[in-house]
Amino acid sequence: MNDLQTQSLVIRTPEGIVFPLLLASPVTRFLALFIDSLAIQAITIALGTATALLMPLGGTDMAFALYAVAAFVVTIGYSMFLEWAWRGQTVGKRLLGLRVMDENGFHLTGSQIIIRNLLRFADMLPVYYMLGGLFCLVSPKSQRIGDMVANTVVIRMPKISEPDLEQIMEGKFNSLKEYPHIAARLRQRTSQDLAGIALAALLRRDELNPQDRLELFQAIAERLRETVTFPQEATDGLSHEQYIRNTVDILFRA
Amino acid sequence: MIIDLQKFIKEQRPAWTRLEKFLDLLERNQARRLSLDEVREFHTLYQRASADLARIATFSSEQSVRRYLETLVARAYAEIYESRKKGQKLSPFKWFFITFPRTFRKHIAAFWVALLITMIGGAFGGVALMLDSEAKEVIMPWSHLTGSPAERVQEEETAEEDRLAGRKASFSSQLMVNNISVSLRAVAFGMTWGIGTILLLFYNGIILGAVAVDYIAAGQTRFLLGWLLPHGSVEIPSILIAGQAGFMLAQALIGRNDPGGLKQRMKNISADVINLVGGLAVLLVWAGIIESYMSQYHEPVLPYWLKITFGSFQLLLLFAFLGWSGRNLETVAKKPQQTLAGG
């Protein structure tokens, strides 16, 4: 069974660049499906209201006939139409940041959209997507039956904005830089993971509540201090956060 | 070595922002075609972003910049390396009269299997009813079929009121929706290695066989033909076509006599499955109309000879359509066919 949190599909471009597409977990997909079911119900109710309004014009029989056909078309065609119009997204998927893609990282073709949605009838077996959910759990790419046949995957598209480093160290005095030989040792010894954690903590400092921030910065600063030891005069009066700022400045500014 | 991240971002950011704008534009408007200059610029920006991703992935562990670039490169990659043929403009007429029957003929073996299973089901249903007439209540899904055929015929022929008056259109639409739903299930159940499709066709066959034997044994063959032929001559073949599509999926899933991988096998048949589904849906719309407006009316409203002639003629026409329509074009250049999905 797959780890629901960390699955990804790795794509290698002809340029040799490798990037991962984060696969959506069955739980997130189920939530998106639930939202889409509500959307379909809302449309069907709206159609019912429109039918009631049309009755005096076209007669009860014709209005009911149109309603039955329209409701069926909406139920079958909702996902097909939206995945085509919104490039692999429906209302539920858009709200939860999911997208259907070709499993090679390309956009969907019309044929893929139709076939993956037609096969919902198999995924729905025996009730409410149990078979599809089971396939999602056990398949390496979290694919339901429709996805397997259409060669599609559902990926997570977290909203990632452009990185901003303005807030870190621009033009401030860094007492640690007074010791270039220790700074060089720091660059050499600090693991990439630790450097990344220190930078991420600074970039996201405003997202943390004060107490958590203090504890986090203390833990990171202690780990950095274990890597190299600067003379006491260089670190005197520096808070944990300031120590991390100075360290990150050394690590990320050549 | 860890690169100067701030300098790096400052220098590269305008190119990333430009690439992101291109991507937003293309994703918002699918029909948008870039000019040659735009394509060149887009490609250059993609290559720059790829190179930046390679640098940052090698020299830095900074996660947010890396994720940002990965997302950017992934989006651009989908645009640049998409080499699959874009869908042609769909011509419904050409698709229905040429592509659909050609697809049907291409996979005719799966249709014969569907027909055979339905016939076995029919024989089973017929024999079951002959051996045990009380089985009727178990076999027949609708209450109006469980009574005596002779009584029903008399009731229908002496009815003074039109029982469908004022609800022909809604009855017709219900039939369409129900039949298309059943057909879609028959197709999709092919993914249960064909077992679901077999069960559905077999059960359909049982009902058909039981009804036929029930009415023939009661001496109501003329009524039976007049009742079933007008719509059944289209509806039953449509369900069989659904079974055909289901068996195509099952065959691709099992992969017998096909060395290609599962993905390739599914890719090979998916357009054909869609064509068959589209075709049978059109046929079932017609069958729904006929069933509501013609099949439910018997003598003296509509003479049986007229209904039987109509149904028989329709069956022959469907047979000719599926067997020959578009055949003269099959020997012409082997161009890829237009599909309902436009692929």
PDB file of N, CA and C in Angstrom, chain A residues 11 13-15 17 19-20 61 65 68-69 72 84-85 87 102-107 109-112 114 118-119 121-122 125 141 145 149 151 160-163 165-166 170 192 196 199 251-254, chain B residues 2-6 10 13 17 26 30 46 50 53-54 58 60-62 65 67-68 70-71 74 77-79 81-82 84 166-170 173 177 180-181 184 188-189 191 263 266 270 274 341:
ATOM      1  N   ILE A  11       8.998  12.903 -13.627  1.00  0.00           N
ATOM      2  CA  ILE A  11       9.081  13.085 -15.080  1.00  0.00           C
ATOM      3  C   ILE A  11      10.507  13.518 -15.425  1.00  0.00           C
ATOM      4  N   THR A  13      12.665  15.148 -18.436  1.00  0.00           N
ATOM      5  CA  THR A  13      12.512  15.820 -19.732  1.00  0.00           C
ATOM      6  C   THR A  13      13.680  15.432 -20.649  1.00  0.00           C
ATOM      7  N   PRO A  14      13.529  15.656 -21.959  1.00  0.00           N
ATOM      8  CA  PRO A  14      14.638  15.333 -22.866  1.00  0.00           C
ATOM      9  C   PRO A  14      15.908  16.119 -22.522  1.00  0.00           C
ATOM     10  N   GLU A  15      15.761  17.233 -21.818  1.00  0.00           N
ATOM     11  CA  GLU A  15      16.955  18.003 -21.425  1.00  0.00           C
ATOM     12  C   GLU A  15      17.638  17.371 -20.208  1.00  0.00           C
ATOM     13  N   ILE A  17      16.228  17.130 -17.283  1.00  0.00           N
ATOM     14  CA  ILE A  17      15.708  17.729 -16.055  1.00  0.00           C
ATOM     15  C   ILE A  17      14.670  16.786 -15.451  1.00  0.00           C
ATOM     16  N   PHE A  19      11.614  16.389 -12.686  1.00  0.00           N
ATOM     17  CA  PHE A  19      10.722  17.084 -11.754  1.00  0.00           C
ATOM     18  C   PHE A  19       9.598  16.144 -11.337  1.00  0.00           C
ATOM     19  N   PRO A  20       9.156  16.289 -10.101  1.00  0.00           N
ATOM     20  CA  PRO A  20       8.082  15.397  -9.638  1.00  0.00           C
ATOM     21  C   PRO A  20       6.699  16.029  -9.787  1.00  0.00           C
ATOM     22  N   ASP A  61     -45.396  17.371 -20.263  1.00  0.00           N
ATOM     23  CA  ASP A  61     -44.730  16.187 -20.811  1.00  0.00           C
ATOM     24  C   ASP A  61     -43.360  16.549 -21.389  1.00  0.00           C
ATOM     25  N   ALA A  65     -39.603  15.573 -20.053  1.00  0.00           N
ATOM     26  CA  ALA A  65     -38.699  14.854 -20.959  1.00  0.00           C
ATOM     27  C   ALA A  65     -37.356  15.580 -21.052  1.00  0.00           C
ATOM     28  N   ALA A  68     -35.397  15.144 -17.795  1.00  0.00           N
ATOM     29  CA  ALA A  68     -34.772  13.815 -17.628  1.00  0.00           C
ATOM     30  C   ALA A  68     -33.498  13.715 -18.470  1.00  0.00           C
ATOM     31  N   VAL A  69     -33.594  14.181 -19.710  1.00  0.00           N
ATOM     32  CA  VAL A  69     -32.425  14.096 -20.602  1.00  0.00           C
ATOM     33  C   VAL A  69     -31.316  15.030 -20.112  1.00  0.00           C
ATOM     34  N   PHE A  72     -29.572  13.747 -17.015  1.00  0.00           N
ATOM     35  CA  PHE A  72     -28.692  12.623 -17.367  1.00  0.00           C
ATOM     36  C   PHE A  72     -27.409  13.140 -18.032  1.00  0.00           C
ATOM     37  N   TRP A  84     -12.345  19.072 -19.847  1.00  0.00           N
ATOM     38  CA  TRP A  84     -11.924  19.571 -21.166  1.00  0.00           C
ATOM     39  C   TRP A  84     -11.751  21.102 -21.113  1.00  0.00           C
ATOM     40  N   ALA A  85     -12.749  21.775 -20.559  1.00  0.00           N
ATOM     41  CA  ALA A  85     -12.721  23.250 -20.564  1.00  0.00           C
ATOM     42  C   ALA A  85     -11.671  23.816 -19.603  1.00  0.00           C
ATOM     43  N   ARG A  87      -8.910  22.191 -18.434  1.00  0.00           N
ATOM     44  CA  ARG A  87      -7.661  21.419 -18.504  1.00  0.00           C
ATOM     45  C   ARG A  87      -7.473  20.479 -17.313  1.00  0.00           C
ATOM     46  N   ASP A 102      -2.130  13.670 -18.217  1.00  0.00           N
ATOM     47  CA  ASP A 102      -1.593  12.470 -18.844  1.00  0.00           C
ATOM     48  C   ASP A 102      -0.446  11.986 -17.964  1.00  0.00           C
ATOM     49  N   GLU A 103      -0.269  10.671 -17.882  1.00  0.00           N
ATOM     50  CA  GLU A 103       0.740  10.194 -16.925  1.00  0.00           C
ATOM     51  C   GLU A 103       2.173  10.450 -17.382  1.00  0.00           C
ATOM     52  N   ASN A 104       2.322  10.987 -18.599  1.00  0.00           N
ATOM     53  CA  ASN A 104       3.663  11.398 -19.021  1.00  0.00           C
ATOM     54  C   ASN A 104       3.884  12.895 -18.819  1.00  0.00           C
ATOM     55  N   GLY A 105       2.977  13.534 -18.133  1.00  0.00           N
ATOM     56  CA  GLY A 105       3.129  14.950 -17.833  1.00  0.00           C
ATOM     57  C   GLY A 105       2.504  15.867 -18.859  1.00  0.00           C
ATOM     58  N   PHE A 106       1.813  15.294 -19.862  1.00  0.00           N
ATOM     59  CA  PHE A 106       1.207  16.117 -20.907  1.00  0.00           C
ATOM     60  C   PHE A 106      -0.229  16.490 -20.529  1.00  0.00           C
ATOM     61  N   HIS A 107      -0.826  17.327 -21.419  1.00  0.00           N
ATOM     62  CA  HIS A 107      -2.230  17.671 -21.209  1.00  0.00           C
ATOM     63  C   HIS A 107      -3.106  16.491 -21.618  1.00  0.00           C
ATOM     64  N   THR A 109      -6.024  14.484 -23.630  1.00  0.00           N
ATOM     65  CA  THR A 109      -6.693  14.530 -24.933  1.00  0.00           C
ATOM     66  C   THR A 109      -8.174  14.264 -24.690  1.00  0.00           C
ATOM     67  N   GLY A 110      -9.000  14.592 -25.690  1.00  0.00           N
ATOM     68  CA  GLY A 110     -10.438  14.366 -25.568  1.00  0.00           C
ATOM     69  C   GLY A 110     -10.736  12.902 -25.288  1.00  0.00           C
ATOM     70  N   SER A 111     -10.003  12.034 -25.963  1.00  0.00           N
ATOM     71  CA  SER A 111     -10.212  10.603 -25.806  1.00  0.00           C
ATOM     72  C   SER A 111      -9.935  10.163 -24.366  1.00  0.00           C
ATOM     73  N   GLN A 112      -8.884  10.698 -23.783  1.00  0.00           N
ATOM     74  CA  GLN A 112      -8.557  10.346 -22.385  1.00  0.00           C
ATOM     75  C   GLN A 112      -9.654  10.809 -21.434  1.00  0.00           C
ATOM     76  N   ILE A 114     -12.859  11.341 -22.075  1.00  0.00           N
ATOM     77  CA  ILE A 114     -14.100  10.567 -22.215  1.00  0.00           C
ATOM     78  C   ILE A 114     -13.937   9.188 -21.578  1.00  0.00           C
ATOM     79  N   LEU A 118     -16.106   7.615 -18.633  1.00  0.00           N
ATOM     80  CA  LEU A 118     -17.033   6.521 -18.941  1.00  0.00           C
ATOM     81  C   LEU A 118     -16.838   5.358 -17.976  1.00  0.00           C
ATOM     82  N   LEU A 119     -15.598   5.153 -17.602  1.00  0.00           N
ATOM     83  CA  LEU A 119     -15.303   3.992 -16.764  1.00  0.00           C
ATOM     84  C   LEU A 119     -15.592   4.233 -15.284  1.00  0.00           C
ATOM     85  N   PHE A 121     -18.390   4.009 -14.165  1.00  0.00           N
ATOM     86  CA  PHE A 121     -19.366   2.965 -13.839  1.00  0.00           C
ATOM     87  C   PHE A 121     -18.677   1.736 -13.249  1.00  0.00           C
ATOM     88  N   ALA A 122     -17.468   1.456 -13.698  1.00  0.00           N
ATOM     89  CA  ALA A 122     -16.726   0.317 -13.133  1.00  0.00           C
ATOM     90  C   ALA A 122     -16.122   0.720 -11.790  1.00  0.00           C
ATOM     91  N   LEU A 125     -18.353   0.482  -8.589  1.00  0.00           N
ATOM     92  CA  LEU A 125     -18.768  -0.820  -8.048  1.00  0.00           C
ATOM     93  C   LEU A 125     -18.209  -1.064  -6.657  1.00  0.00           C
ATOM     94  N   LYS A 141       0.545   4.551  -9.003  1.00  0.00           N
ATOM     95  CA  LYS A 141       0.329   5.961  -9.351  1.00  0.00           C
ATOM     96  C   LYS A 141      -1.019   6.465  -8.857  1.00  0.00           C
ATOM     97  N   ILE A 145      -9.633   2.772 -11.947  1.00  0.00           N
ATOM     98  CA  ILE A 145      -9.685   1.986 -13.189  1.00  0.00           C
ATOM     99  C   ILE A 145      -9.697   2.905 -14.416  1.00  0.00           C
ATOM    100  N   VAL A 149      -6.946   2.956 -17.659  1.00  0.00           N
ATOM    101  CA  VAL A 149      -7.277   2.755 -19.070  1.00  0.00           C
ATOM    102  C   VAL A 149      -6.918   3.998 -19.886  1.00  0.00           C
ATOM    103  N   ASN A 151      -4.675   6.177 -19.148  1.00  0.00           N
ATOM    104  CA  ASN A 151      -3.282   6.598 -18.893  1.00  0.00           C
ATOM    105  C   ASN A 151      -3.224   8.013 -18.312  1.00  0.00           C
ATOM    106  N   ILE A 160       2.137  27.827  -5.669  1.00  0.00           N
ATOM    107  CA  ILE A 160       3.478  28.233  -5.259  1.00  0.00           C
ATOM    108  C   ILE A 160       3.788  29.588  -5.880  1.00  0.00           C
ATOM    109  N   SER A 161       3.999  30.567  -5.024  1.00  0.00           N
ATOM    110  CA  SER A 161       4.290  31.895  -5.557  1.00  0.00           C
ATOM    111  C   SER A 161       5.796  32.071  -5.695  1.00  0.00           C
ATOM    112  N   GLU A 162       6.160  33.122  -6.394  1.00  0.00           N
ATOM    113  CA  GLU A 162       7.586  33.370  -6.616  1.00  0.00           C
ATOM    114  C   GLU A 162       8.306  33.540  -5.281  1.00  0.00           C
ATOM    115  N   PRO A 163       9.477  32.956  -5.159  1.00  0.00           N
ATOM    116  CA  PRO A 163      10.208  33.081  -3.897  1.00  0.00           C
ATOM    117  C   PRO A 163      10.668  34.520  -3.640  1.00  0.00           C
ATOM    118  N   LEU A 165      13.325  36.646  -1.245  1.00  0.00           N
ATOM    119  CA  LEU A 165      14.388  36.627  -0.244  1.00  0.00           C
ATOM    120  C   LEU A 165      14.726  38.019   0.284  1.00  0.00           C
ATOM    121  N   GLU A 166      13.927  39.000  -0.092  1.00  0.00           N
ATOM    122  CA  GLU A 166      14.225  40.380   0.278  1.00  0.00           C
ATOM    123  C   GLU A 166      14.373  40.535   1.795  1.00  0.00           C
ATOM    124  N   GLU A 170      19.335  41.582   3.701  1.00  0.00           N
ATOM    125  CA  GLU A 170      19.748  42.581   2.717  1.00  0.00           C
ATOM    126  C   GLU A 170      20.455  43.743   3.421  1.00  0.00           C
ATOM    127  N   GLN A 192      22.775  19.946   3.161  1.00  0.00           N
ATOM    128  CA  GLN A 192      21.809  20.708   2.348  1.00  0.00           C
ATOM    129  C   GLN A 192      20.444  20.734   3.030  1.00  0.00           C
ATOM    130  N   GLY A 196      18.505  24.109   4.070  1.00  0.00           N
ATOM    131  CA  GLY A 196      17.165  24.341   3.535  1.00  0.00           C
ATOM    132  C   GLY A 196      16.159  24.614   4.640  1.00  0.00           C
ATOM    133  N   LEU A 199      16.689  28.156   6.016  1.00  0.00           N
ATOM    134  CA  LEU A 199      16.175  29.183   5.101  1.00  0.00           C
ATOM    135  C   LEU A 199      14.641  29.191   5.098  1.00  0.00           C
ATOM    136  N   LEU A 251      25.606  30.843   4.140  1.00  0.00           N
ATOM    137  CA  LEU A 251      25.384  29.628   3.336  1.00  0.00           C
ATOM    138  C   LEU A 251      24.886  29.925   1.926  1.00  0.00           C
ATOM    139  N   PHE A 252      24.010  30.920   1.816  1.00  0.00           N
ATOM    140  CA  PHE A 252      23.363  31.143   0.529  1.00  0.00           C
ATOM    141  C   PHE A 252      23.923  32.319  -0.249  1.00  0.00           C
ATOM    142  N   ARG A 253      24.859  33.048   0.329  1.00  0.00           N
ATOM    143  CA  ARG A 253      25.465  34.164  -0.398  1.00  0.00           C
ATOM    144  C   ARG A 253      26.954  33.866  -0.535  1.00  0.00           C
ATOM    145  N   ALA A 254      27.344  33.608  -1.756  1.00  0.00           N
ATOM    146  CA  ALA A 254      28.734  33.182  -1.974  1.00  0.00           C
ATOM    147  C   ALA A 254      29.705  34.321  -1.668  1.00  0.00           C
TER     148      ALA A 254
ATOM    149  N   ILE B   2      27.251  26.300  -2.321  1.00  0.00           N
ATOM    150  CA  ILE B   2      25.849  26.734  -2.343  1.00  0.00           C
ATOM    151  C   ILE B   2      25.790  28.073  -3.061  1.00  0.00           C
ATOM    152  N   ILE B   3      24.934  28.159  -4.076  1.00  0.00           N
ATOM    153  CA  ILE B   3      24.936  29.375  -4.892  1.00  0.00           C
ATOM    154  C   ILE B   3      24.385  30.574  -4.122  1.00  0.00           C
ATOM    155  N   ASP B   4      24.703  31.760  -4.635  1.00  0.00           N
ATOM    156  CA  ASP B   4      24.169  32.986  -4.047  1.00  0.00           C
ATOM    157  C   ASP B   4      22.697  33.076  -4.450  1.00  0.00           C
ATOM    158  N   LEU B   5      21.865  32.617  -3.558  1.00  0.00           N
ATOM    159  CA  LEU B   5      20.448  32.432  -3.886  1.00  0.00           C
ATOM    160  C   LEU B   5      19.752  33.745  -4.229  1.00  0.00           C
ATOM    161  N   GLN B   6      20.055  34.766  -3.413  1.00  0.00           N
ATOM    162  CA  GLN B   6      19.345  36.034  -3.614  1.00  0.00           C
ATOM    163  C   GLN B   6      19.702  36.654  -4.970  1.00  0.00           C
ATOM    164  N   LYS B  10      17.166  37.168  -8.125  1.00  0.00           N
ATOM    165  CA  LYS B  10      17.004  38.519  -8.679  1.00  0.00           C
ATOM    166  C   LYS B  10      17.267  38.519 -10.183  1.00  0.00           C
ATOM    167  N   ARG B  13      14.440  36.075 -12.015  1.00  0.00           N
ATOM    168  CA  ARG B  13      13.007  36.263 -11.783  1.00  0.00           C
ATOM    169  C   ARG B  13      12.247  36.817 -12.997  1.00  0.00           C
ATOM    170  N   THR B  17       8.940  35.022 -14.475  1.00  0.00           N
ATOM    171  CA  THR B  17       7.639  35.708 -14.505  1.00  0.00           C
ATOM    172  C   THR B  17       7.085  35.718 -15.927  1.00  0.00           C
ATOM    173  N   LEU B  26      -1.748  30.492 -22.139  1.00  0.00           N
ATOM    174  CA  LEU B  26      -2.053  29.256 -22.873  1.00  0.00           C
ATOM    175  C   LEU B  26      -3.070  28.410 -22.137  1.00  0.00           C
ATOM    176  N   GLN B  30      -7.321  27.795 -24.579  1.00  0.00           N
ATOM    177  CA  GLN B  30      -6.757  26.608 -25.240  1.00  0.00           C
ATOM    178  C   GLN B  30      -6.599  26.787 -26.734  1.00  0.00           C
ATOM    179  N   TYR B  46      11.612  28.379 -21.395  1.00  0.00           N
ATOM    180  CA  TYR B  46      11.498  27.038 -20.824  1.00  0.00           C
ATOM    181  C   TYR B  46      12.891  26.453 -20.572  1.00  0.00           C
ATOM    182  N   SER B  50      14.497  25.412 -17.052  1.00  0.00           N
ATOM    183  CA  SER B  50      15.002  24.049 -16.841  1.00  0.00           C
ATOM    184  C   SER B  50      16.433  24.099 -16.314  1.00  0.00           C
ATOM    185  N   LEU B  53      16.452  25.194 -12.801  1.00  0.00           N
ATOM    186  CA  LEU B  53      16.031  24.108 -11.918  1.00  0.00           C
ATOM    187  C   LEU B  53      17.192  23.137 -11.689  1.00  0.00           C
ATOM    188  N   ALA B  54      17.908  22.847 -12.767  1.00  0.00           N
ATOM    189  CA  ALA B  54      19.054  21.946 -12.636  1.00  0.00           C
ATOM    190  C   ALA B  54      20.095  22.533 -11.678  1.00  0.00           C
ATOM    191  N   THR B  58      20.982  21.106  -7.882  1.00  0.00           N
ATOM    192  CA  THR B  58      22.334  20.593  -7.617  1.00  0.00           C
ATOM    193  C   THR B  58      23.009  21.322  -6.473  1.00  0.00           C
ATOM    194  N   SER B  60      21.687  23.785  -4.251  1.00  0.00           N
ATOM    195  CA  SER B  60      21.011  24.334  -3.081  1.00  0.00           C
ATOM    196  C   SER B  60      19.894  23.414  -2.642  1.00  0.00           C
ATOM    197  N   SER B  61      19.599  23.461  -1.395  1.00  0.00           N
ATOM    198  CA  SER B  61      18.490  22.645  -0.907  1.00  0.00           C
ATOM    199  C   SER B  61      17.271  23.522  -0.630  1.00  0.00           C
ATOM    200  N   GLU B  62      17.293  24.731  -1.126  1.00  0.00           N
ATOM    201  CA  GLU B  62      16.186  25.633  -0.831  1.00  0.00           C
ATOM    202  C   GLU B  62      14.918  25.112  -1.495  1.00  0.00           C
ATOM    203  N   VAL B  65      12.084  27.666  -3.697  1.00  0.00           N
ATOM    204  CA  VAL B  65      12.499  28.053  -5.051  1.00  0.00           C
ATOM    205  C   VAL B  65      12.457  26.824  -5.949  1.00  0.00           C
ATOM    206  N   ARG B  67      10.613  24.101  -5.640  1.00  0.00           N
ATOM    207  CA  ARG B  67       9.242  23.684  -5.952  1.00  0.00           C
ATOM    208  C   ARG B  67       8.614  24.624  -6.976  1.00  0.00           C
ATOM    209  N   TYR B  68       8.910  25.917  -6.812  1.00  0.00           N
ATOM    210  CA  TYR B  68       8.377  26.903  -7.750  1.00  0.00           C
ATOM    211  C   TYR B  68       8.868  26.593  -9.164  1.00  0.00           C
ATOM    212  N   GLU B  70      10.060  23.751 -10.287  1.00  0.00           N
ATOM    213  CA  GLU B  70       9.548  22.452 -10.737  1.00  0.00           C
ATOM    214  C   GLU B  70       8.141  22.607 -11.319  1.00  0.00           C
ATOM    215  N   THR B  71       7.319  23.393 -10.621  1.00  0.00           N
ATOM    216  CA  THR B  71       5.948  23.618 -11.103  1.00  0.00           C
ATOM    217  C   THR B  71       5.975  24.326 -12.453  1.00  0.00           C
ATOM    218  N   ALA B  74       7.244  21.928 -15.116  1.00  0.00           N
ATOM    219  CA  ALA B  74       6.235  20.897 -15.394  1.00  0.00           C
ATOM    220  C   ALA B  74       5.143  21.462 -16.302  1.00  0.00           C
ATOM    221  N   TYR B  77       6.648  22.085 -19.762  1.00  0.00           N
ATOM    222  CA  TYR B  77       6.952  20.797 -20.403  1.00  0.00           C
ATOM    223  C   TYR B  77       5.710  20.250 -21.118  1.00  0.00           C
ATOM    224  N   ALA B  78       4.560  20.325 -20.403  1.00  0.00           N
ATOM    225  CA  ALA B  78       3.312  19.824 -20.975  1.00  0.00           C
ATOM    226  C   ALA B  78       2.960  20.571 -22.259  1.00  0.00           C
ATOM    227  N   GLU B  79       3.308  21.853 -22.322  1.00  0.00           N
ATOM    228  CA  GLU B  79       2.996  22.646 -23.511  1.00  0.00           C
ATOM    229  C   GLU B  79       3.959  22.329 -24.649  1.00  0.00           C
ATOM    230  N   TYR B  81       6.283  19.697 -25.107  1.00  0.00           N
ATOM    231  CA  TYR B  81       6.522  18.347 -25.620  1.00  0.00           C
ATOM    232  C   TYR B  81       5.252  17.598 -25.986  1.00  0.00           C
ATOM    233  N   GLU B  82       4.117  18.258 -25.971  1.00  0.00           N
ATOM    234  CA  GLU B  82       2.871  17.614 -26.388  1.00  0.00           C
ATOM    235  C   GLU B  82       2.903  17.449 -27.900  1.00  0.00           C
ATOM    236  N   ARG B  84       1.216  14.810 -29.466  1.00  0.00           N
ATOM    237  CA  ARG B  84       0.119  14.013 -29.982  1.00  0.00           C
ATOM    238  C   ARG B  84      -0.770  14.875 -30.859  1.00  0.00           C
ATOM    239  N   GLY B 166     -50.297  12.267 -22.949  1.00  0.00           N
ATOM    240  CA  GLY B 166     -49.716  13.357 -22.151  1.00  0.00           C
ATOM    241  C   GLY B 166     -48.395  13.025 -21.494  1.00  0.00           C
ATOM    242  N   ARG B 167     -47.832  11.831 -21.779  1.00  0.00           N
ATOM    243  CA  ARG B 167     -46.529  11.530 -21.187  1.00  0.00           C
ATOM    244  C   ARG B 167     -45.641  10.701 -22.129  1.00  0.00           C
ATOM    245  N   LYS B 168     -45.934  10.828 -23.405  1.00  0.00           N
ATOM    246  CA  LYS B 168     -45.131  10.082 -24.391  1.00  0.00           C
ATOM    247  C   LYS B 168     -43.680  10.564 -24.399  1.00  0.00           C
ATOM    248  N   ALA B 169     -43.519  11.873 -24.382  1.00  0.00           N
ATOM    249  CA  ALA B 169     -42.155  12.431 -24.462  1.00  0.00           C
ATOM    250  C   ALA B 169     -41.354  12.063 -23.222  1.00  0.00           C
ATOM    251  N   SER B 170     -41.979  12.202 -22.039  1.00  0.00           N
ATOM    252  CA  SER B 170     -41.228  11.886 -20.810  1.00  0.00           C
ATOM    253  C   SER B 170     -40.941  10.390 -20.715  1.00  0.00           C
ATOM    254  N   SER B 173     -38.043   9.730 -22.983  1.00  0.00           N
ATOM    255  CA  SER B 173     -36.758  10.176 -22.425  1.00  0.00           C
ATOM    256  C   SER B 173     -36.295   9.227 -21.321  1.00  0.00           C
ATOM    257  N   VAL B 177     -32.691   7.297 -21.315  1.00  0.00           N
ATOM    258  CA  VAL B 177     -31.758   7.418 -20.193  1.00  0.00           C
ATOM    259  C   VAL B 177     -31.447   6.041 -19.600  1.00  0.00           C
ATOM    260  N   ILE B 180     -29.377   3.876 -22.148  1.00  0.00           N
ATOM    261  CA  ILE B 180     -27.993   4.349 -22.301  1.00  0.00           C
ATOM    262  C   ILE B 180     -27.203   4.041 -21.025  1.00  0.00           C
ATOM    263  N   SER B 181     -27.842   4.203 -19.871  1.00  0.00           N
ATOM    264  CA  SER B 181     -27.162   3.873 -18.601  1.00  0.00           C
ATOM    265  C   SER B 181     -26.758   2.402 -18.569  1.00  0.00           C
ATOM    266  N   LEU B 184     -23.848   1.859 -20.905  1.00  0.00           N
ATOM    267  CA  LEU B 184     -22.575   2.359 -20.378  1.00  0.00           C
ATOM    268  C   LEU B 184     -22.024   1.411 -19.321  1.00  0.00           C
ATOM    269  N   ALA B 188     -18.413  -0.394 -19.317  1.00  0.00           N
ATOM    270  CA  ALA B 188     -17.458  -0.222 -18.209  1.00  0.00           C
ATOM    271  C   ALA B 188     -17.171  -1.539 -17.493  1.00  0.00           C
ATOM    272  N   PHE B 189     -18.180  -2.402 -17.421  1.00  0.00           N
ATOM    273  CA  PHE B 189     -17.976  -3.673 -16.715  1.00  0.00           C
ATOM    274  C   PHE B 189     -17.013  -4.599 -17.459  1.00  0.00           C
ATOM    275  N   MET B 191     -14.158  -3.949 -17.702  1.00  0.00           N
ATOM    276  CA  MET B 191     -12.943  -3.848 -16.886  1.00  0.00           C
ATOM    277  C   MET B 191     -12.944  -4.838 -15.718  1.00  0.00           C
ATOM    278  N   LYS B 263      -0.857  -0.535 -21.066  1.00  0.00           N
ATOM    279  CA  LYS B 263      -1.095   0.868 -21.439  1.00  0.00           C
ATOM    280  C   LYS B 263      -1.289   1.000 -22.941  1.00  0.00           C
ATOM    281  N   MET B 266      -4.596  -0.494 -24.114  1.00  0.00           N
ATOM    282  CA  MET B 266      -5.733   0.366 -23.783  1.00  0.00           C
ATOM    283  C   MET B 266      -5.766   1.586 -24.710  1.00  0.00           C
ATOM    284  N   SER B 270      -9.006   2.649 -27.025  1.00  0.00           N
ATOM    285  CA  SER B 270      -9.892   3.608 -26.342  1.00  0.00           C
ATOM    286  C   SER B 270     -10.699   4.469 -27.324  1.00  0.00           C
ATOM    287  N   ILE B 274     -14.860   4.595 -27.592  1.00  0.00           N
ATOM    288  CA  ILE B 274     -15.631   5.855 -27.561  1.00  0.00           C
ATOM    289  C   ILE B 274     -16.536   5.957 -28.790  1.00  0.00           C
ATOM    290  N   ALA B 341     -13.892  11.595 -29.960  1.00  0.00           N
ATOM    291  CA  ALA B 341     -13.119  12.380 -29.002  1.00  0.00           C
ATOM    292  C   ALA B 341     -12.216  13.373 -29.693  1.00  0.00           C
TER     293      ALA B 341
END
